[in-house]
mmCIF file of C-alpha atoms and ligand atoms in Angstrom:
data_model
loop_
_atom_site.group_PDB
_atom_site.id
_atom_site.type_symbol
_atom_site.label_atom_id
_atom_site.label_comp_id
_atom_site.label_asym_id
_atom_site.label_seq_id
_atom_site.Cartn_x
_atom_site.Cartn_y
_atom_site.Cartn_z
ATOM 1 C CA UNK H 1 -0.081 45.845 185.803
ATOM 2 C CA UNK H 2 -0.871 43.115 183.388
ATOM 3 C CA UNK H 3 -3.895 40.780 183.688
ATOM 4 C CA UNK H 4 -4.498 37.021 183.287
ATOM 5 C CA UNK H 5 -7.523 34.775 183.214
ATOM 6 C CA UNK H 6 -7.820 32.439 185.780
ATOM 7 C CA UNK H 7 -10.139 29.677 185.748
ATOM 8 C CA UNK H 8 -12.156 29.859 188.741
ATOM 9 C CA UNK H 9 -15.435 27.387 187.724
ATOM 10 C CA UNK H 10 -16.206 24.207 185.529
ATOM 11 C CA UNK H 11 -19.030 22.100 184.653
ATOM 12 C CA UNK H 12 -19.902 19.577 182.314
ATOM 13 C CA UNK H 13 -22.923 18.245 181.404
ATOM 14 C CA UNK H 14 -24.377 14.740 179.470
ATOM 15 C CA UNK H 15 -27.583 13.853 177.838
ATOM 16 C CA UNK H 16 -29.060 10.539 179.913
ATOM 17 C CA UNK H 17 -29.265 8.579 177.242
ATOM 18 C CA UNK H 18 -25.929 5.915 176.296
ATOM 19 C CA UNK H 19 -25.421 4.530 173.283
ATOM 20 C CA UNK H 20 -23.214 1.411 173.301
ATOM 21 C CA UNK H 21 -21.138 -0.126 170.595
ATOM 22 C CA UNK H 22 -23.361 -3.336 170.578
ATOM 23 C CA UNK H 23 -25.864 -0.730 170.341
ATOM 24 C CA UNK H 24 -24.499 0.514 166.828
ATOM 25 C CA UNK H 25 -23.803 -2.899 165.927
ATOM 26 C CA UNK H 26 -27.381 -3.300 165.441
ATOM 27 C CA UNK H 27 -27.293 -0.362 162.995
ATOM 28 C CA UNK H 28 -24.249 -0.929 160.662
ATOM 29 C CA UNK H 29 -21.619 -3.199 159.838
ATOM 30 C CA UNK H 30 -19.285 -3.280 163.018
ATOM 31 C CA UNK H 31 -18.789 -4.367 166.128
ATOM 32 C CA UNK H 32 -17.369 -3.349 169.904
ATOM 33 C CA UNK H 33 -14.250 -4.874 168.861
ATOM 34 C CA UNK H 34 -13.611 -3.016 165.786
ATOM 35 C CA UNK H 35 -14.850 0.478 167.798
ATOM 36 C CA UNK H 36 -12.525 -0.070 171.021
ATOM 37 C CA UNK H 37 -9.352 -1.229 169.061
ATOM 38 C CA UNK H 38 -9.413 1.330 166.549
ATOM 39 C CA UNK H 39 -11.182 4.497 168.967
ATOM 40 C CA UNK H 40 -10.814 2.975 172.754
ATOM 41 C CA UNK H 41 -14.740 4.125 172.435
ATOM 42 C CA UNK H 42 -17.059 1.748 174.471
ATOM 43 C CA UNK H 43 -20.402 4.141 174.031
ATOM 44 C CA UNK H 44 -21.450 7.501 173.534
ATOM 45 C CA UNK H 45 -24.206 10.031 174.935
ATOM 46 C CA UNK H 46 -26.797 10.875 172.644
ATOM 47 C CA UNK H 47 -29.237 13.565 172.882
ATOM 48 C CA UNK H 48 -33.053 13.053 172.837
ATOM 49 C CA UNK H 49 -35.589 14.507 170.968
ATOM 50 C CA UNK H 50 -36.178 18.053 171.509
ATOM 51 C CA UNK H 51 -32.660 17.947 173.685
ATOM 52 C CA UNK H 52 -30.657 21.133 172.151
ATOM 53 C CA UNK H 53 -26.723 22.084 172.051
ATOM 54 C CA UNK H 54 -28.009 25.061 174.265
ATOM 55 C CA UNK H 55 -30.023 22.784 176.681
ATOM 56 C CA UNK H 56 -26.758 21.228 177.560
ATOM 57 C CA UNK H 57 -24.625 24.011 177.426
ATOM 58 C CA UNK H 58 -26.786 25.724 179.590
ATOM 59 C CA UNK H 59 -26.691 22.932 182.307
ATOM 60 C CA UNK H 60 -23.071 22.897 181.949
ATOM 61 C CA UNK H 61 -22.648 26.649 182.406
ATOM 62 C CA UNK H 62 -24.627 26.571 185.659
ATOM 63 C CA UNK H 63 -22.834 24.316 187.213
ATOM 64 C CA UNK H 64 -19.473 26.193 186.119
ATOM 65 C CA UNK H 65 -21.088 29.167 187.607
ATOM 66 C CA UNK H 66 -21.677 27.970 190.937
ATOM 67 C CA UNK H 67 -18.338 26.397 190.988
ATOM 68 C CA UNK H 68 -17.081 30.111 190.296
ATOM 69 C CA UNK H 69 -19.411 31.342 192.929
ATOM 70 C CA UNK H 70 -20.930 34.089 190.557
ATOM 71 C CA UNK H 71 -24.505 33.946 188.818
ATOM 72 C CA UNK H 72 -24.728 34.665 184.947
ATOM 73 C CA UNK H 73 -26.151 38.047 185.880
ATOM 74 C CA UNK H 74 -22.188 38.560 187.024
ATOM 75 C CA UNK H 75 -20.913 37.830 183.036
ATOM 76 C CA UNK H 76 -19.961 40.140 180.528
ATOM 77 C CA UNK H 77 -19.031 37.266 177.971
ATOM 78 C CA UNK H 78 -19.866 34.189 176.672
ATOM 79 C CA UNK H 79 -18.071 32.386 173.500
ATOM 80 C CA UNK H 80 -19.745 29.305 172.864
ATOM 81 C CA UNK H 81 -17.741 26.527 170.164
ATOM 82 C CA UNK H 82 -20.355 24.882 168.943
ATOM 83 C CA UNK H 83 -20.992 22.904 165.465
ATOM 84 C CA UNK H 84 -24.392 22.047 166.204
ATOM 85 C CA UNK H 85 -25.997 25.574 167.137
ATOM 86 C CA UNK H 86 -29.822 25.700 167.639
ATOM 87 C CA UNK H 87 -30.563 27.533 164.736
ATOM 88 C CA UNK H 88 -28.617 28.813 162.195
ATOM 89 C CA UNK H 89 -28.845 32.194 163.942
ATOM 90 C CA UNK H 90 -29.541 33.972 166.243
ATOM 91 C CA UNK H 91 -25.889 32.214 167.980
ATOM 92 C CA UNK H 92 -26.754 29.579 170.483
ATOM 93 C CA UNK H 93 -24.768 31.751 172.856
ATOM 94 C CA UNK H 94 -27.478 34.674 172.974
ATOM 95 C CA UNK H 95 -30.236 31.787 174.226
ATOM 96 C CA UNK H 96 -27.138 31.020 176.817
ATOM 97 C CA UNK H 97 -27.224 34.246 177.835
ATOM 98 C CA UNK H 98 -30.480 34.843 177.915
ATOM 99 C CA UNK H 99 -31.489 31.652 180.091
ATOM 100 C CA UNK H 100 -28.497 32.769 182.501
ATOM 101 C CA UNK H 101 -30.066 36.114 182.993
ATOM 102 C CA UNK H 102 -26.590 37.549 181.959
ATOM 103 C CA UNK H 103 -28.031 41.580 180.630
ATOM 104 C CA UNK H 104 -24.976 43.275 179.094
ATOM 105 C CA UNK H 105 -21.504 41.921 177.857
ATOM 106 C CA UNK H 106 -21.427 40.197 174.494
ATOM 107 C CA UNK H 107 -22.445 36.752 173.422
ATOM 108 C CA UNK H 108 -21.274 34.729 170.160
ATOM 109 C CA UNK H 109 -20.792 31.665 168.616
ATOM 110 C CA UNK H 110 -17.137 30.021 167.332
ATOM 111 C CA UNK H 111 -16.962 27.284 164.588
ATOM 112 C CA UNK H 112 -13.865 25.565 164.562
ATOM 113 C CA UNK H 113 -15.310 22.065 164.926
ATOM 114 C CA UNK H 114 -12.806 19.911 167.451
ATOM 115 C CA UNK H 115 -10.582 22.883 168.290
ATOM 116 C CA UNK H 116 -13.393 25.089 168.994
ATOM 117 C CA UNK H 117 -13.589 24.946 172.593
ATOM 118 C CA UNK H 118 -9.219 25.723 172.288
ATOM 119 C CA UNK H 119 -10.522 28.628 169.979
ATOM 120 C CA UNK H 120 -13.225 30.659 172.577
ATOM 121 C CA UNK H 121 -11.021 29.950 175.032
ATOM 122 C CA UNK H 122 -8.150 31.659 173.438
ATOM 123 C CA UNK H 123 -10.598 34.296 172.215
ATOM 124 C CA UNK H 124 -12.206 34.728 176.165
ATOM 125 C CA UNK H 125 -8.781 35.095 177.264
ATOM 126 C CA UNK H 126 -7.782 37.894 175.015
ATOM 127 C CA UNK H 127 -10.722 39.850 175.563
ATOM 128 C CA UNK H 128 -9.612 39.293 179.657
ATOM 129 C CA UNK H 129 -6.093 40.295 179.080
ATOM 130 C CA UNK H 130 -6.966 43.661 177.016
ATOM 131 C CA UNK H 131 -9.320 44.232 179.416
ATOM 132 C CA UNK H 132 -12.496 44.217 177.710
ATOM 133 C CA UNK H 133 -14.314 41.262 179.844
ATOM 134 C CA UNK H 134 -13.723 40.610 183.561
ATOM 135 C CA UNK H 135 -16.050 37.351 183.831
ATOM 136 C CA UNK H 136 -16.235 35.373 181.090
ATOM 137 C CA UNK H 137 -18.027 32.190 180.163
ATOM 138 C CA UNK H 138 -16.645 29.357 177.548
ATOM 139 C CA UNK H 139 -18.397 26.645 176.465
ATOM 140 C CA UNK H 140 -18.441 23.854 174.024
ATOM 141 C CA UNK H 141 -21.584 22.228 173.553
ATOM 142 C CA UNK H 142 -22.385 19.672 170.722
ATOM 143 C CA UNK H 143 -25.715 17.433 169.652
ATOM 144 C CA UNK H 144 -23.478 16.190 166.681
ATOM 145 C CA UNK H 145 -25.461 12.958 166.733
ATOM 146 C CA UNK H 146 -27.432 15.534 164.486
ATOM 147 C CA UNK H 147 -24.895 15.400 161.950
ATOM 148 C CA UNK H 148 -23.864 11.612 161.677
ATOM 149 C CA UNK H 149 -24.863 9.601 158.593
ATOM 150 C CA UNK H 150 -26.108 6.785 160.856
ATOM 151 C CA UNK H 151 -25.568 4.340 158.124
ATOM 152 C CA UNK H 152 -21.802 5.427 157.679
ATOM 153 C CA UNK H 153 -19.864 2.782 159.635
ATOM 154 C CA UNK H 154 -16.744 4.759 159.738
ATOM 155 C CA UNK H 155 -17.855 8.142 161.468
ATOM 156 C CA UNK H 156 -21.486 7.404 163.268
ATOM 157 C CA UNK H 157 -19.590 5.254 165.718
ATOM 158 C CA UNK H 158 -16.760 7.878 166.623
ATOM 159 C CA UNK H 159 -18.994 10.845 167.782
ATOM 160 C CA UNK H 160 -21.202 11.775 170.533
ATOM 161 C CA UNK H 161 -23.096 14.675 172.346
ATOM 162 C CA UNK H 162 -22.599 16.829 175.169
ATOM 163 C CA UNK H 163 -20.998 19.908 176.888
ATOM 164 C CA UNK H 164 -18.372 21.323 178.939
ATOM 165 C CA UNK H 165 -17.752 24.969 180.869
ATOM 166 C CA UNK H 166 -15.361 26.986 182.245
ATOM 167 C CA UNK H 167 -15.465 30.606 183.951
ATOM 168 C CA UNK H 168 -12.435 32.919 183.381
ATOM 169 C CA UNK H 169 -11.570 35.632 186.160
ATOM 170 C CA UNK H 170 -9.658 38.640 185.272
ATOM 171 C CA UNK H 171 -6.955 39.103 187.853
ATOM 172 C CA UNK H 172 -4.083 41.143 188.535
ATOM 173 C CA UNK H 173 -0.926 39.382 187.568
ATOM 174 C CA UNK H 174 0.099 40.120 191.069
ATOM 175 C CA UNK H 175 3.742 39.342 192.568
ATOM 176 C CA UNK H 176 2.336 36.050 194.595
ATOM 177 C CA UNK H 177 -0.005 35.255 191.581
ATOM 178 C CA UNK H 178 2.051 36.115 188.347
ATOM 179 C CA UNK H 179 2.013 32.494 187.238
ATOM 180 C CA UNK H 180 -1.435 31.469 188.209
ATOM 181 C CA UNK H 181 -4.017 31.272 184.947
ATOM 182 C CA UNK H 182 -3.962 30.962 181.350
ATOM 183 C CA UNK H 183 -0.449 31.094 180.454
ATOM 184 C CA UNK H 184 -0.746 31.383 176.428
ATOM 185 C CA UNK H 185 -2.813 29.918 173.943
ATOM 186 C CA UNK H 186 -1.769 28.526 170.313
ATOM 187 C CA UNK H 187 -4.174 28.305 167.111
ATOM 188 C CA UNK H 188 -3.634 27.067 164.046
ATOM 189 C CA UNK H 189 -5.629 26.372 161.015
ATOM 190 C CA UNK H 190 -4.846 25.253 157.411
ATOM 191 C CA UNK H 191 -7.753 25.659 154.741
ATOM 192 C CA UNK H 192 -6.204 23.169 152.218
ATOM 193 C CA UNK H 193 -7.346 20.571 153.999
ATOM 194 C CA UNK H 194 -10.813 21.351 154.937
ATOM 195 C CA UNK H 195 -11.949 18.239 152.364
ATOM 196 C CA UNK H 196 -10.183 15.851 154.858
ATOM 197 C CA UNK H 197 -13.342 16.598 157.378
ATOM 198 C CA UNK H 198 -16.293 18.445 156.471
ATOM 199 C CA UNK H 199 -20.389 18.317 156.591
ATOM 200 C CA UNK H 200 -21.719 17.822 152.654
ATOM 201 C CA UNK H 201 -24.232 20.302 153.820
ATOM 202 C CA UNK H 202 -24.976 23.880 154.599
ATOM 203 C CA UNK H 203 -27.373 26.889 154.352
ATOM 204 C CA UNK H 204 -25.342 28.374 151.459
ATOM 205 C CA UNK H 205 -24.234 25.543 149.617
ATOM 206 C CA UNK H 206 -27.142 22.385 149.570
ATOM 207 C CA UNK H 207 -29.364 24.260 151.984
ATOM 208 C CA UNK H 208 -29.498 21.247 154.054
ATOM 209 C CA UNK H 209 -27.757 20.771 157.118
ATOM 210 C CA UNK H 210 -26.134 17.798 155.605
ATOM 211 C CA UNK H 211 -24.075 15.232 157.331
ATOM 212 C CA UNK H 212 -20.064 14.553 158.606
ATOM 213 C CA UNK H 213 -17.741 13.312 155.499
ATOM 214 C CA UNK H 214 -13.830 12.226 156.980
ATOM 215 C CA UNK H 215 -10.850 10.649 155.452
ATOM 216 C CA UNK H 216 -9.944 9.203 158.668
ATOM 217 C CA UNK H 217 -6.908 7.625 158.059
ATOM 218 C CA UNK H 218 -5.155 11.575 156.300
ATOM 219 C CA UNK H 219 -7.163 13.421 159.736
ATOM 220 C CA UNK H 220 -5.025 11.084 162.292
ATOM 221 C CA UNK H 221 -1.689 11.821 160.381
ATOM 222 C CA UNK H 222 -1.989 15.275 160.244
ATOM 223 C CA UNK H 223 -3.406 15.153 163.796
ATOM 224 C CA UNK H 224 -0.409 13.504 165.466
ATOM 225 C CA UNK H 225 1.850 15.454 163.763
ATOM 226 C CA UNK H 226 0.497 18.854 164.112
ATOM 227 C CA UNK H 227 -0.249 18.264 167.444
ATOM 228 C CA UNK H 228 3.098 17.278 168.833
ATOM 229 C CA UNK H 229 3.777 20.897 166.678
ATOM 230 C CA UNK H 230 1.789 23.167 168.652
ATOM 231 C CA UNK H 231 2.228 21.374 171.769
ATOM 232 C CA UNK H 232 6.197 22.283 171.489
ATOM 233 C CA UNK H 233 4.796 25.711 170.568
ATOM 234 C CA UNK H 234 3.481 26.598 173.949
ATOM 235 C CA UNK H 235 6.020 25.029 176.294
ATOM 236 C CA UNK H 236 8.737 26.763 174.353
ATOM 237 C CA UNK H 237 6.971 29.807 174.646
ATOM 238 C CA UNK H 238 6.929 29.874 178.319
ATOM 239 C CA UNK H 239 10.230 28.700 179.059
ATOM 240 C CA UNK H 240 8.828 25.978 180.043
ATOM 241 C CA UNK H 241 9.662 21.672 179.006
ATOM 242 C CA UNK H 242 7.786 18.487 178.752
ATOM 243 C CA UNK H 243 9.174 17.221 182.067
ATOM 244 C CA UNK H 244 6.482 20.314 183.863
ATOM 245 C CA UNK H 245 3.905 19.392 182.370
ATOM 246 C CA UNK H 246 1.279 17.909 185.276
ATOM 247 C CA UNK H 247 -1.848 17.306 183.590
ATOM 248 C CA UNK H 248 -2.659 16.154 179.553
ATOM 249 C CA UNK H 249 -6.203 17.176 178.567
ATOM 250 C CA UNK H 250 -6.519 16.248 175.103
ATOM 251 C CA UNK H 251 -9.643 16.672 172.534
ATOM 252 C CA UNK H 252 -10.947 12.815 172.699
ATOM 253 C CA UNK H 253 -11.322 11.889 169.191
ATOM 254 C CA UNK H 254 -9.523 8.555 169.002
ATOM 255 C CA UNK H 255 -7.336 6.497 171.992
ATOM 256 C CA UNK H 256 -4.938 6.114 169.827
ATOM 257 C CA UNK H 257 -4.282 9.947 168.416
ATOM 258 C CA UNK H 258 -3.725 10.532 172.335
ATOM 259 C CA UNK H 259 -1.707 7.820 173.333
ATOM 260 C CA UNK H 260 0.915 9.556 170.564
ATOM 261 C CA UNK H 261 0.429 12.278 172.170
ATOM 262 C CA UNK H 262 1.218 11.547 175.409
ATOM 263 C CA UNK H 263 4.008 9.360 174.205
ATOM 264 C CA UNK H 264 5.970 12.117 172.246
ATOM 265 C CA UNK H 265 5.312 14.197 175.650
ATOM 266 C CA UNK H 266 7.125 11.132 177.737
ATOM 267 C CA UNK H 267 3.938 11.510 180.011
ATOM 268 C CA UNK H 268 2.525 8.737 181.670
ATOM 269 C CA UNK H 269 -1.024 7.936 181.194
ATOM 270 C CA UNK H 270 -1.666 8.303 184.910
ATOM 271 C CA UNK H 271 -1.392 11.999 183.520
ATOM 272 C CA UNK H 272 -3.423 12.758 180.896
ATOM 273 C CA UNK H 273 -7.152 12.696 181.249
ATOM 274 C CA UNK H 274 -9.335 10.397 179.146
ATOM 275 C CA UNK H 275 -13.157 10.134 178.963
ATOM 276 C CA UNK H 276 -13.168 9.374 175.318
ATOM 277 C CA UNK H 277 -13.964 5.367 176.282
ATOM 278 C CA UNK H 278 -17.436 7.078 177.740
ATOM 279 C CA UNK H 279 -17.983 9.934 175.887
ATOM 280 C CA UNK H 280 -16.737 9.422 172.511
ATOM 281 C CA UNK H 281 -16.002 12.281 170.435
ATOM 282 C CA UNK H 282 -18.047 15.371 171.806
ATOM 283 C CA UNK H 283 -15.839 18.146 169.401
ATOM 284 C CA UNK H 284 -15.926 21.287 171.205
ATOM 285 C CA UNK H 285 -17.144 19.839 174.406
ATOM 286 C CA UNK H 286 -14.823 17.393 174.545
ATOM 287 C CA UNK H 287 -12.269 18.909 176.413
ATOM 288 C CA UNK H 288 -13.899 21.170 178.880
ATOM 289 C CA UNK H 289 -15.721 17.856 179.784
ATOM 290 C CA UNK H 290 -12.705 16.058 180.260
ATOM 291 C CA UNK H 291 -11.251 19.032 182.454
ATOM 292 C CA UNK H 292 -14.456 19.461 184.798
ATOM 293 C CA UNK H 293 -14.214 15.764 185.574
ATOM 294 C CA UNK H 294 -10.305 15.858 186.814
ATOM 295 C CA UNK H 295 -11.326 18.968 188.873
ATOM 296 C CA UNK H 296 -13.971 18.145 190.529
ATOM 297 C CA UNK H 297 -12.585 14.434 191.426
ATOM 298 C CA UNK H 298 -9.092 16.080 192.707
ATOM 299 C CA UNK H 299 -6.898 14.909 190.082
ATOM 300 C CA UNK H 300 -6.230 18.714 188.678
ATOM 301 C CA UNK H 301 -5.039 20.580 192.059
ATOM 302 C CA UNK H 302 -3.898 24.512 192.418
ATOM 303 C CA UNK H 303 -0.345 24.695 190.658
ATOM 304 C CA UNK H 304 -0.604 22.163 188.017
ATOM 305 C CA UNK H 305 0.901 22.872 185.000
ATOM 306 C CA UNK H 306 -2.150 21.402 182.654
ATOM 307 C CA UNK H 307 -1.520 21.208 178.979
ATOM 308 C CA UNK H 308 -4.780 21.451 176.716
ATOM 309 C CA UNK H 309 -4.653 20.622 172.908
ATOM 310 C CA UNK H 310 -7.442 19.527 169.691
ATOM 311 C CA UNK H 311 -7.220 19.194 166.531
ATOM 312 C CA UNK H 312 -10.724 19.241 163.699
ATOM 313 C CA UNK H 313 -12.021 19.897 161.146
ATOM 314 C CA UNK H 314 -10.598 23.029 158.480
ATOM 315 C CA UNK H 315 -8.690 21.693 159.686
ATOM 316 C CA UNK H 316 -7.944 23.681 162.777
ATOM 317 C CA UNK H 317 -5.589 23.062 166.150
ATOM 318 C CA UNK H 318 -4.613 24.811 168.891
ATOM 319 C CA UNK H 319 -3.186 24.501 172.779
ATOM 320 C CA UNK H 320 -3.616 26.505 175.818
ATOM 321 C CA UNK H 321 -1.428 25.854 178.473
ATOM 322 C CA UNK H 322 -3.141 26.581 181.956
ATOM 323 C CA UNK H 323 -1.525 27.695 185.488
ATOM 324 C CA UNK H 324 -4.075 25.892 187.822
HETATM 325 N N1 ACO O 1 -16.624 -1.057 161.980
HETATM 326 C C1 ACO O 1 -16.013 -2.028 161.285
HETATM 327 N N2 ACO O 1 -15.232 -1.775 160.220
HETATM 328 C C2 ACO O 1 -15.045 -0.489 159.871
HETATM 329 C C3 ACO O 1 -15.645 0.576 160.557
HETATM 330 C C4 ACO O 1 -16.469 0.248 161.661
HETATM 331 N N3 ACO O 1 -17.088 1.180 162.379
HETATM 332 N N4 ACO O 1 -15.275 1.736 159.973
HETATM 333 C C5 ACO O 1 -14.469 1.408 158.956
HETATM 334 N N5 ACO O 1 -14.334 0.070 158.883
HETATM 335 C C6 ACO O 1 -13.567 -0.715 157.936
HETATM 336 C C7 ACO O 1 -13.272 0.044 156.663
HETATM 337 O O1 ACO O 1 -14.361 -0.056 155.750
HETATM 338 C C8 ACO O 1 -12.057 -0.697 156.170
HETATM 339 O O2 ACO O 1 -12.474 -1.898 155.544
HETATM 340 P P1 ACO O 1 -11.714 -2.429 154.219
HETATM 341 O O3 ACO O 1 -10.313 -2.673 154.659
HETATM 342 O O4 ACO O 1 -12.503 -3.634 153.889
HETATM 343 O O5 ACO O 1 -11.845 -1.298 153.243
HETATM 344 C C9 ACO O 1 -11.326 -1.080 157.446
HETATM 345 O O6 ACO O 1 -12.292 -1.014 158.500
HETATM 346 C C10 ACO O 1 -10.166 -0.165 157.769
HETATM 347 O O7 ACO O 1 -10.645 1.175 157.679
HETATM 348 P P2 ACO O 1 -9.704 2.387 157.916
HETATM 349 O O8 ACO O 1 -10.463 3.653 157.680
HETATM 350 O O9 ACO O 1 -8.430 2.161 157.162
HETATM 351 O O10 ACO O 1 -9.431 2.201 159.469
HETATM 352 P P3 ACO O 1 -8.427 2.977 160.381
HETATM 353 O O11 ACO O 1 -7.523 2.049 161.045
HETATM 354 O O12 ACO O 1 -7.834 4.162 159.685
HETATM 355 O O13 ACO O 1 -9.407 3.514 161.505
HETATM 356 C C11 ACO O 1 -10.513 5.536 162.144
HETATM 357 C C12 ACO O 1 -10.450 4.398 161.146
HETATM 358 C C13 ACO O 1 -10.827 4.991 163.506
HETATM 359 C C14 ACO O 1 -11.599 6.512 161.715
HETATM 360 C C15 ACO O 1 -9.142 6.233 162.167
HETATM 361 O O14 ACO O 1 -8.719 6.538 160.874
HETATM 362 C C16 ACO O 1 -9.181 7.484 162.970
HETATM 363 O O15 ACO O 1 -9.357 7.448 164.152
HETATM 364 N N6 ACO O 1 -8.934 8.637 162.345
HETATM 365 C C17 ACO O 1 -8.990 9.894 163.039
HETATM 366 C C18 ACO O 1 -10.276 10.470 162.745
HETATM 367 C C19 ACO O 1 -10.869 11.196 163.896
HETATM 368 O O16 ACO O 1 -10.593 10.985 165.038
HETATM 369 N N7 ACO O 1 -11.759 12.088 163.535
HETATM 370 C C20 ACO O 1 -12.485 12.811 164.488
HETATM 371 C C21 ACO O 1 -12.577 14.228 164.152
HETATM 372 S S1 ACO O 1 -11.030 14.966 163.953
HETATM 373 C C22 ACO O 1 -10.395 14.974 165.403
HETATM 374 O O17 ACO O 1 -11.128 15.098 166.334
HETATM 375 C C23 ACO O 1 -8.950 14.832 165.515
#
């Protein structure tokens, strides 16, 4: 009998502090025009001092694990996507686990920036289906206000922190339940362009942490193309066309990168889930915070088809297409 991960628990979690555009127009050369015509961003959360990418994740996870009905004693995995770990090791997953009072099981750290949260979750899902985990956790948590240049106008005011979680159940593909869960996921990732986004920093290279670098106008082409790509990918390899799709939850880097999205889908907007106006771009957290907000207000309902895609930095993409 196979097995499938089912998503039984999300949460999502913000730092209290909101950053508007008028805000950053006191900072650099812009202003809330500029930002919501080009993004659709109207402000960001930022963290505060002393406010880590685990600090949020862990909020996040707790409130995915009481959703799920389990405590983090119950876990045997936890992939965190992260950019912005704690430290540069131990992973911000093991003080995660710790913190959850989760024993045994594993506990790592992904890196692939935007798509990372796409990444652990295809990762958690394989480790479900080969039956190495039976409760997993998957996060994506980000303080990448820690990487801006804050006096680079044309990335400080596209980025912003928080984190998103989700708990995946192993269960028995059953005759009733064959089509409930994680149906597939897709990832992608092409090295030759890893100039197009990248940090000028790191521990091997300047030995500084160093700060975000993006040719925005080359990341939204490749985006909108190789999205539309992967999101044919999955529906074709379940059989399945645009027309089922329920639910769009898109990484929210940029209004207008979704809107072609959802366009080349035929989907109304009514259908795809968009925070990015609120949150800005959280990379790996941008997603699962998207998705715990249209569950826990009703929108996503047991079911629904819901179609999940990012692109980032590497640059990397992916899509998981979810059973709800
Ligand atoms: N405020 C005011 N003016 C600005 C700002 C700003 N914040 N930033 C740039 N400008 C100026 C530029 O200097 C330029 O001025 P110039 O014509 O005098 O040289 C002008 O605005 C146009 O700049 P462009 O970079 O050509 O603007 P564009 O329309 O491409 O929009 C943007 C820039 C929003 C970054 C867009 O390219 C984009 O969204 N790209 C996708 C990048 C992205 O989303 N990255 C996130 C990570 S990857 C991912 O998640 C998919």
């Amino acid at each position: 009998m196979s097995i499938r991960s089912v998503i039984v628990g999300c949460g999502a979690h913000l730092p209290a502090k909101i950053v508007t555009n008028d805000d950053l127009a006191k900072l650099v050369d812009t202003s809330d025009e500029w930002i919501q015509q080009r993004t659709g961003i109207k402000q960001r959360h930022i963290a505060a001092d002393g406010e880590l990418t685990s600090d949020l994740a862990i909020a996040a996870s707790q409130k995915a694990l009481e959703r799920a009905g389990i405590s983090g004693a119950d876990l045997d995995l936890i992939v965190l996507a992260t950019t912005t770990p704690d430290q540069t090791f131990p992973a911000t997953a093991a003080t995660v686990q710790a913190k959850l009072g989760m024993l045994g099981g594993a506990a790592f750290d992904v890196q692939a920036v935007c798509s990372g949260f796409i990444y652990a979750l295809a990762i958690a899902d394989n480790f479900i289906r080969v039956g190495q985990a039976k409760n997993a956790l998957v996060i994506g948590a980000e303080t990448f206000s820690r990487i801006l240049d804050w006096t680079d106008r044309g990335t400080c005011v596209l980025f912003g922190d928080g984190a998103g979680a989700v708990v995946l159940k192993a269960e028995p593909a059953s005759e009733e339940g064959v089509r409930r869960g994680i149906l597939s996921t897709h990832l992608h990732s092409d090295g030759r362009h890893r100039d197009l986004l990248y940090v000028d920093g790191g521990v091997s290279s300047t030995k500084t942490v160093g700060h975000v670098r993006m040719n925005g106008k080359e990341v939204f082409r490749h985006a909108v193309q190789r999205l539309a790509e992967v999101v044919d990918e999955s529906l074709t390899a379940n059989g399945l066309t645009q027309a089922d799709i329920d639910w769009l939850v898109p990484h929210q880097a940029n209004r207008r990168i979704i809107d072609s999205t959802a366009r080349k889908l035929s989907l109304s907007t009514d259908k795809v889930v968009v925070t990015v106006a609120r949150h800005g771009n959280t990379s790996a957290a941008s997603i699962p915070l998207a998705l715990a907000e249209a569950v826990e207000d009703g929108r996503v309902r047991q079911g629904d088809l819901v179609l999940l895609e990012a692109m980032g930095g590497g640059l990397t993409w992916g899509a998981a297409l979810v059973r709800w």
